Tab-separated table of C-alpha atoms in Angstrom:
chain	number	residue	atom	x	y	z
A	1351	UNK	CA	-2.381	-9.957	13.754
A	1352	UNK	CA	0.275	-11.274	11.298
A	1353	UNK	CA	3.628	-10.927	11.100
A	1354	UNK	CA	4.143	-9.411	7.580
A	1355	UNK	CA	7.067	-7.668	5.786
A	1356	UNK	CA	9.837	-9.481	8.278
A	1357	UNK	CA	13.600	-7.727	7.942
A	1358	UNK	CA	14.136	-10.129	4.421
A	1359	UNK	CA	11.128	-9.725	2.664
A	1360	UNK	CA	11.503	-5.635	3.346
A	1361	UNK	CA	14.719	-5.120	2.419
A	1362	UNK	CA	13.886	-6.848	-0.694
A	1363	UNK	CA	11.156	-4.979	-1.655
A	1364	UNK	CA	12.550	-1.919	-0.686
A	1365	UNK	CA	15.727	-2.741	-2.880
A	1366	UNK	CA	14.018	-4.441	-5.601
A	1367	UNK	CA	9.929	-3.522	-6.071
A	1368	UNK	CA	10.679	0.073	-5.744
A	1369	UNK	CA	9.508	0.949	-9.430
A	1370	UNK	CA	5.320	1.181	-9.006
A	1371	UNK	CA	6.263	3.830	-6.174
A	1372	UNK	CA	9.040	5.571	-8.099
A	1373	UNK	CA	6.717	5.821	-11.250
A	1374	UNK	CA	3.430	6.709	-9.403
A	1375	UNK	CA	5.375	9.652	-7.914
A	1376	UNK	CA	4.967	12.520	-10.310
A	1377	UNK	CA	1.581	11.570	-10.990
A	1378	UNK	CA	0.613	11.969	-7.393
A	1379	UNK	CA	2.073	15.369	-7.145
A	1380	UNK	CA	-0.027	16.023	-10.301
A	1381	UNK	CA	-3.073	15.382	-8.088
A	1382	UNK	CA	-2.083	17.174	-5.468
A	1383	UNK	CA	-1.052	20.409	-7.474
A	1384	UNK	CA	-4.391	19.884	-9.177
A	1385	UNK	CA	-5.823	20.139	-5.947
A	1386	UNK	CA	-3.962	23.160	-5.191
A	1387	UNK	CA	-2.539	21.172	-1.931
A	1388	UNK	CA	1.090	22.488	-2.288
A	1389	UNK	CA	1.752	22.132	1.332
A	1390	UNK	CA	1.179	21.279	4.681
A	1391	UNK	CA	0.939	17.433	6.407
A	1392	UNK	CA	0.641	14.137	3.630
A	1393	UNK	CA	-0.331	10.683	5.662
A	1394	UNK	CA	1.098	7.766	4.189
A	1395	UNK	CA	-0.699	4.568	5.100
A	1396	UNK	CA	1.316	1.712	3.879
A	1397	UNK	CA	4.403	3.863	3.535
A	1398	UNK	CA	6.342	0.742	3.501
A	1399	UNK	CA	10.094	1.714	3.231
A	1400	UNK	CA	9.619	5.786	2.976
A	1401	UNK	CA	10.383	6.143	-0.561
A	1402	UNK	CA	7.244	8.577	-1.031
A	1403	UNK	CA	8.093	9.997	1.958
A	1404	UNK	CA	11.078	11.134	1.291
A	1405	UNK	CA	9.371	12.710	-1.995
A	1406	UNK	CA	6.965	14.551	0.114
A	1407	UNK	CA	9.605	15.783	2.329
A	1408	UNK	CA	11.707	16.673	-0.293
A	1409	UNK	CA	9.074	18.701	-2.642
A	1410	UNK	CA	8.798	20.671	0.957
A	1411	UNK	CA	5.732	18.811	2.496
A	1412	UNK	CA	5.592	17.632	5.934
A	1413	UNK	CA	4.997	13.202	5.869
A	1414	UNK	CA	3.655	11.262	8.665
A	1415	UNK	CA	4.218	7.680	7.284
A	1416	UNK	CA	2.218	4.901	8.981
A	1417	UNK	CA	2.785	0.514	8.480
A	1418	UNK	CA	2.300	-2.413	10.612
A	1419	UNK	CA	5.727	-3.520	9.743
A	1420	UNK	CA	8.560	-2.832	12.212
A	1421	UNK	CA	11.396	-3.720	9.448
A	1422	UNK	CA	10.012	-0.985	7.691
A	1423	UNK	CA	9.614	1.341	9.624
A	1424	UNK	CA	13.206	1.125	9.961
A	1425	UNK	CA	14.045	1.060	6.404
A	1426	UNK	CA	11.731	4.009	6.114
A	1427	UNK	CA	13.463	6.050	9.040
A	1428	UNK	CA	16.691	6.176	7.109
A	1429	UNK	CA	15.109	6.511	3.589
A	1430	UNK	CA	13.484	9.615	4.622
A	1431	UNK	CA	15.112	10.766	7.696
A	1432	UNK	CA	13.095	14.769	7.576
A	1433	UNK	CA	9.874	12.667	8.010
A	1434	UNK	CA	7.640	10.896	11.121
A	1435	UNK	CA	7.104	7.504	11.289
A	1436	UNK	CA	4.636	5.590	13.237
A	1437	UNK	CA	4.624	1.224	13.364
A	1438	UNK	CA	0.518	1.028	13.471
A	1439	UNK	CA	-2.302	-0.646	11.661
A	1440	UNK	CA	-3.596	1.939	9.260
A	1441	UNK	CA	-7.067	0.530	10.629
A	1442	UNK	CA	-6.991	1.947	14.015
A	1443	UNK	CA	-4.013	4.615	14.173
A	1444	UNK	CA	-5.320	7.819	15.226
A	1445	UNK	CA	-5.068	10.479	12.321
A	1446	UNK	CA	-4.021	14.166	12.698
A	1447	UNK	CA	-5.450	17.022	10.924
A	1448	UNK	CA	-4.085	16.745	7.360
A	1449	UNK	CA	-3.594	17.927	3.606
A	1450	UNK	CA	-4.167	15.120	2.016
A	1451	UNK	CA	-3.944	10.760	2.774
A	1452	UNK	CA	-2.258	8.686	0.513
A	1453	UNK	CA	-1.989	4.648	0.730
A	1454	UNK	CA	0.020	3.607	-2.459
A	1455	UNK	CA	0.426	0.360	-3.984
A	1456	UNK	CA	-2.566	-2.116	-2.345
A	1457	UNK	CA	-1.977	-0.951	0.929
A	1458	UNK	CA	-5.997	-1.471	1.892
A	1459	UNK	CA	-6.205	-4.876	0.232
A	1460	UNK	CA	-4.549	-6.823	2.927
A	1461	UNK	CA	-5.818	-8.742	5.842
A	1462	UNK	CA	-2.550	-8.649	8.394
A	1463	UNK	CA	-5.024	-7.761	10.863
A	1464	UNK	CA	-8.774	-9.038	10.668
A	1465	UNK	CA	-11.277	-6.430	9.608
A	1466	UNK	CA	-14.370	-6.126	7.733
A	1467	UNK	CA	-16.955	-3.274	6.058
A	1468	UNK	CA	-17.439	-1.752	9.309
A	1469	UNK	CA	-13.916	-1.367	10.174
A	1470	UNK	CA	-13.266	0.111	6.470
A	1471	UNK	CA	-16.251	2.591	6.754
A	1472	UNK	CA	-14.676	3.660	10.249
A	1473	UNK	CA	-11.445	4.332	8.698
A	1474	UNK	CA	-12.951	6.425	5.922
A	1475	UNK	CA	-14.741	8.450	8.330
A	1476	UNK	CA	-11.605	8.974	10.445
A	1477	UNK	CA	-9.539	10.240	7.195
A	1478	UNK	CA	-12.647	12.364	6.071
A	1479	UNK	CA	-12.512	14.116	10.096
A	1480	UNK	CA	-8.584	15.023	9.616
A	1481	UNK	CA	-8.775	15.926	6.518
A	1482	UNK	CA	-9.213	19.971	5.962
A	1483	UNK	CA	-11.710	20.776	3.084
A	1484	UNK	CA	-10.609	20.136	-0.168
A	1485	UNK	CA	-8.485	17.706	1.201
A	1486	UNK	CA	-7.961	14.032	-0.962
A	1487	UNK	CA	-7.347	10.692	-0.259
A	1488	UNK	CA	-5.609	9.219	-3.144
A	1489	UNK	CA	-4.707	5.179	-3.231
A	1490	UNK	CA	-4.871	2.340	-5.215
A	1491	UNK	CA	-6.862	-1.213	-4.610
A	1492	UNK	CA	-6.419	-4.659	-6.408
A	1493	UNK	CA	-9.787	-5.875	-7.759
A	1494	UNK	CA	-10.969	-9.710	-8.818
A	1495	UNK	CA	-9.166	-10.579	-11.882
A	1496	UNK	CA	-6.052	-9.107	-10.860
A	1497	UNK	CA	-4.549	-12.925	-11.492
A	1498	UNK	CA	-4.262	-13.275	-15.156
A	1499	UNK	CA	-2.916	-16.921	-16.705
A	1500	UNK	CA	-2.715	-19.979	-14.317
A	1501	UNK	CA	-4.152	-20.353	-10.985
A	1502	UNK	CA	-2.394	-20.966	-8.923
A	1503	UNK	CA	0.657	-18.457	-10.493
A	1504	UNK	CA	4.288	-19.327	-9.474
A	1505	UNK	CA	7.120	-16.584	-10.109
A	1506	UNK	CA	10.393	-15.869	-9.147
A	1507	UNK	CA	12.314	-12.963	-9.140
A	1508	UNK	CA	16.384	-12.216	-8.015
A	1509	UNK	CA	18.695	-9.766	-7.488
A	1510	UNK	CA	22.227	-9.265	-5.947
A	1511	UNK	CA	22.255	-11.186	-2.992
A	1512	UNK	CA	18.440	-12.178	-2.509
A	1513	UNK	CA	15.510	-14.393	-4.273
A	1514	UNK	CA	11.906	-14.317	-4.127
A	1515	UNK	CA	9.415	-17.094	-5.004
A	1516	UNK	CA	5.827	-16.151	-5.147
A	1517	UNK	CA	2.683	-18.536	-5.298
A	1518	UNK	CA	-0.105	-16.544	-5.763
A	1519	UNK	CA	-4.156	-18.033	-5.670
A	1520	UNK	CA	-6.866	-16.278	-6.437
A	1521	UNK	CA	-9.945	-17.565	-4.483
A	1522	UNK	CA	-13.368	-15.471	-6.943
A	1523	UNK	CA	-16.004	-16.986	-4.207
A	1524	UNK	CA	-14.426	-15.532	-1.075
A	1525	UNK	CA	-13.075	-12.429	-3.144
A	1526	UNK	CA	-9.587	-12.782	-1.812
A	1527	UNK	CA	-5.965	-13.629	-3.454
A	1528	UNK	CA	-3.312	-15.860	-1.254
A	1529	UNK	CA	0.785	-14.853	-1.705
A	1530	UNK	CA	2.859	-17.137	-0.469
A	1531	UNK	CA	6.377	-15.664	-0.220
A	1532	UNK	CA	9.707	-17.593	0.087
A	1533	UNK	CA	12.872	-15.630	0.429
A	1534	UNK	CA	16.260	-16.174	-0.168
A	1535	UNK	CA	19.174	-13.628	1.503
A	1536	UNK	CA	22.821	-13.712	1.324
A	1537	UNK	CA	23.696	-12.712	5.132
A	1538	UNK	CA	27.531	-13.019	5.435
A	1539	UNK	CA	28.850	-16.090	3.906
A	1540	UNK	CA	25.183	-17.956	3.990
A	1541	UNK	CA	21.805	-18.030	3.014
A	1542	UNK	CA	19.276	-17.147	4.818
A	1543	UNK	CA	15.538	-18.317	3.918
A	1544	UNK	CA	12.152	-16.712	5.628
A	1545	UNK	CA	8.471	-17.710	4.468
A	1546	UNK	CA	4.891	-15.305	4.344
A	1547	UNK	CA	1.772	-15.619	3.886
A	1548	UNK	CA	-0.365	-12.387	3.087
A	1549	UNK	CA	-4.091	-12.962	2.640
A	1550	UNK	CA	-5.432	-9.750	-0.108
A	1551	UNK	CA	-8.808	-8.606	-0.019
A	1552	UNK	CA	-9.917	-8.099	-3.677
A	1553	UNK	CA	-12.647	-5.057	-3.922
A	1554	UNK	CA	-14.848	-4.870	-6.323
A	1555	UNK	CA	-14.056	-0.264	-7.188
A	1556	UNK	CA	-17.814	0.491	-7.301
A	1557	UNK	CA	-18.588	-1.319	-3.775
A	1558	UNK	CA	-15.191	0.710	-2.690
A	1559	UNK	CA	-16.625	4.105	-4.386
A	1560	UNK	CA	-20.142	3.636	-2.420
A	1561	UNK	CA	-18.605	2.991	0.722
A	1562	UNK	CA	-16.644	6.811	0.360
A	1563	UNK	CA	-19.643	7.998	-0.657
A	1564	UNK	CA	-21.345	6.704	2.640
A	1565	UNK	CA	-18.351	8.519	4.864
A	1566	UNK	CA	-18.824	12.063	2.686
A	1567	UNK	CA	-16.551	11.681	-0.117
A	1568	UNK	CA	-16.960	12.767	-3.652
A	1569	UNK	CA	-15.537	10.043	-5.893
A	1570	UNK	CA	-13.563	9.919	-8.824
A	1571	UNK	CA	-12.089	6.367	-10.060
A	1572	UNK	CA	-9.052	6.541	-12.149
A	1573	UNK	CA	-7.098	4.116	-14.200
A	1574	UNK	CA	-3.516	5.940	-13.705
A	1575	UNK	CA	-1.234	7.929	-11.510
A	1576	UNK	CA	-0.207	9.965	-14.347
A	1577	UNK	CA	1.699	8.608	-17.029
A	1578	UNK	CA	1.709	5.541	-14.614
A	1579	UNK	CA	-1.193	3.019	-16.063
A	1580	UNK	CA	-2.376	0.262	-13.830
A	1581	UNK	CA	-2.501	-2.994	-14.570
A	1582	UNK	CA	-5.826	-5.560	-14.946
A	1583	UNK	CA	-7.459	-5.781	-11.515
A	1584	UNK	CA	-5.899	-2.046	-10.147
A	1585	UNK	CA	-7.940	0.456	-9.437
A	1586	UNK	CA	-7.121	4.210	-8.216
A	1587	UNK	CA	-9.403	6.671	-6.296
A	1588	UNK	CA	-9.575	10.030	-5.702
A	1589	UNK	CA	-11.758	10.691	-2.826
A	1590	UNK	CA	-12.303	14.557	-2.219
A	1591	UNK	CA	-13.938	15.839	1.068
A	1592	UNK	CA	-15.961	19.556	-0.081
C-alpha cells in the first residue's frame, strides 16, 4: 500500500485545492434533495480533509468520512469536528447502513492500494447492501484524455508558505495517468521538501456504468455537479439502488 497524501502534500491541498469541493457542494445537495434524502447517514469515501463533511454536518446530516491518509484524517477531524472519521481504504472498509455514498473529486481512480475489476465490483455491491432504497451513490471518475497539451505535463502552483510541482503522464495502453508530486513547505525558518507518486486509474464511464449495473444500480452519467461543469476526461455518476 502507498504512502499517499503525507502531512505536506495535505495541508496543501486542503489549504489550496479546496475549490472543486467547495463548488461541487450545492450541486450535491441538489441531488440529494432531488432524491428526497434530506437526512440521515452520508459516507464520504475520499473525504480527504472534511470539507464536505463539515457541509453534511452542517445542513443537519450525520457524515462518516473514510481515506487512507492519516494526515487527513487529521485535517478532517478539526475541519468538521460534529462528524466520524475512519483512516481505511475505501476498498475494504466495512460500510454501515446509509442515506446515500459520496466519493468526490477522483477518489476511485487511484491505485494507493492494488486492486482490480473484482475488487471494484465488490465494493459496489457492499455500497448497494448499506444503502436503504432509494439510496445514491454520487462521485466523480477521471477518464482517458483527461491530459490535454504535452505529455508528459509539468505545472506548478504556490501559495503562502508552500509550492507544488506536478509531472503528470498519461500512459493510453495501460489506461492509467502517473503524478509525480514535489512539495515545498515553509516549517519555521526552513523549507521543507517531500516527493509522491500516485498511480490514477483512468475508466472508460460506460465500462464504469456496466459494472453498477452488474451490482444492481440504475445509472445515470452526468457532466456536472450543478452549476459545477467538469472538465475533459471527468465523468459523474449517479447510481440509484430501487
Amino acid at each position: 500500500m502507498v504512502q499517499a497524501y503525507k502531512e505536506d502534500l495535505a495541508y496543501i491541498h486542503h489549504t489550496g485545492f479546496a475549490g472543486f469541493i467547495n463548488e461541487a457542494t450545492p450541486g450535491l445537495f441538489k441531488i440529494l434533495g432531488d432524491k428526497n434524502i434530506t437526512g440521515g447517514l452520508i459516507i464520504d469515501l475520499g473525504c480527504g480533509s472534511g470539507i464536505f463533511a463539515k457541509a453534511l454536518t452542517d445542513a443537519g446530516y450525520e457524515a462518516l468520512g473514510i481515506d487512507i491518509s492519516a494526515a487527513m484524517i487529521a485535517l478532517a477531524k478539526r475541519t468538521a469536528p460534529r462528524a466520524t472519521f475512519k483512516k481505511a481504504s475505501l476498498l475494504k472498509t466495512k460500510l454501515p447502513p446509509c442515506a446515500a455514498v459520496t466519493c468526490v473529486s477522483e477518489g476511485l481512480n487511484y491505485l494507493f492500494d492494488e486492486h482490480g475489476k473484482a475488487e471494484r465490483l465488490n465494493l459496489f455491491k457492499r455500497i448497494y447492501e448499506a444503502l436503504a432504497p432509494g439510496g445514491v451513490f454520487v462521485f466523480d471518475v477521471l477518464g482517458p484524455g483527461s491530459l490535454t497539451g504535452a505529455n508528459p505535463q509539468r505545472t506548478y502552483t504556490e501559495g503562502k508558505g508552500w509550492m507544488v510541482c506536478v509531472e503528470k503522464e498519461e500512459d493510453s495502453e495501460a489506461n492509467q495517468l502517473t503524478r509525480r508530486i514535489t512539495t515545498f513547505r515553509k516549517v519555521g525558518n526552513h523549507w521543507r521538501r517531500s516527493d509522491e507518486t500516485h498511480r490514477i486509474h483512468l475508466f472508460a464511464p460506460g465500462d464504469l456504468a456496466d459494472e453498477l449495473r452488474q451490482a444492481g444500480f440504475q445509472v445515470k452519467i452526468i457532466r456536472a455537479y450543478g452549476e459545477l461543469k467538469f472538465r475533459k476526461g471527468l465523468n459523474g455518476f449517479i447510481a440509484r439502488k430501487k
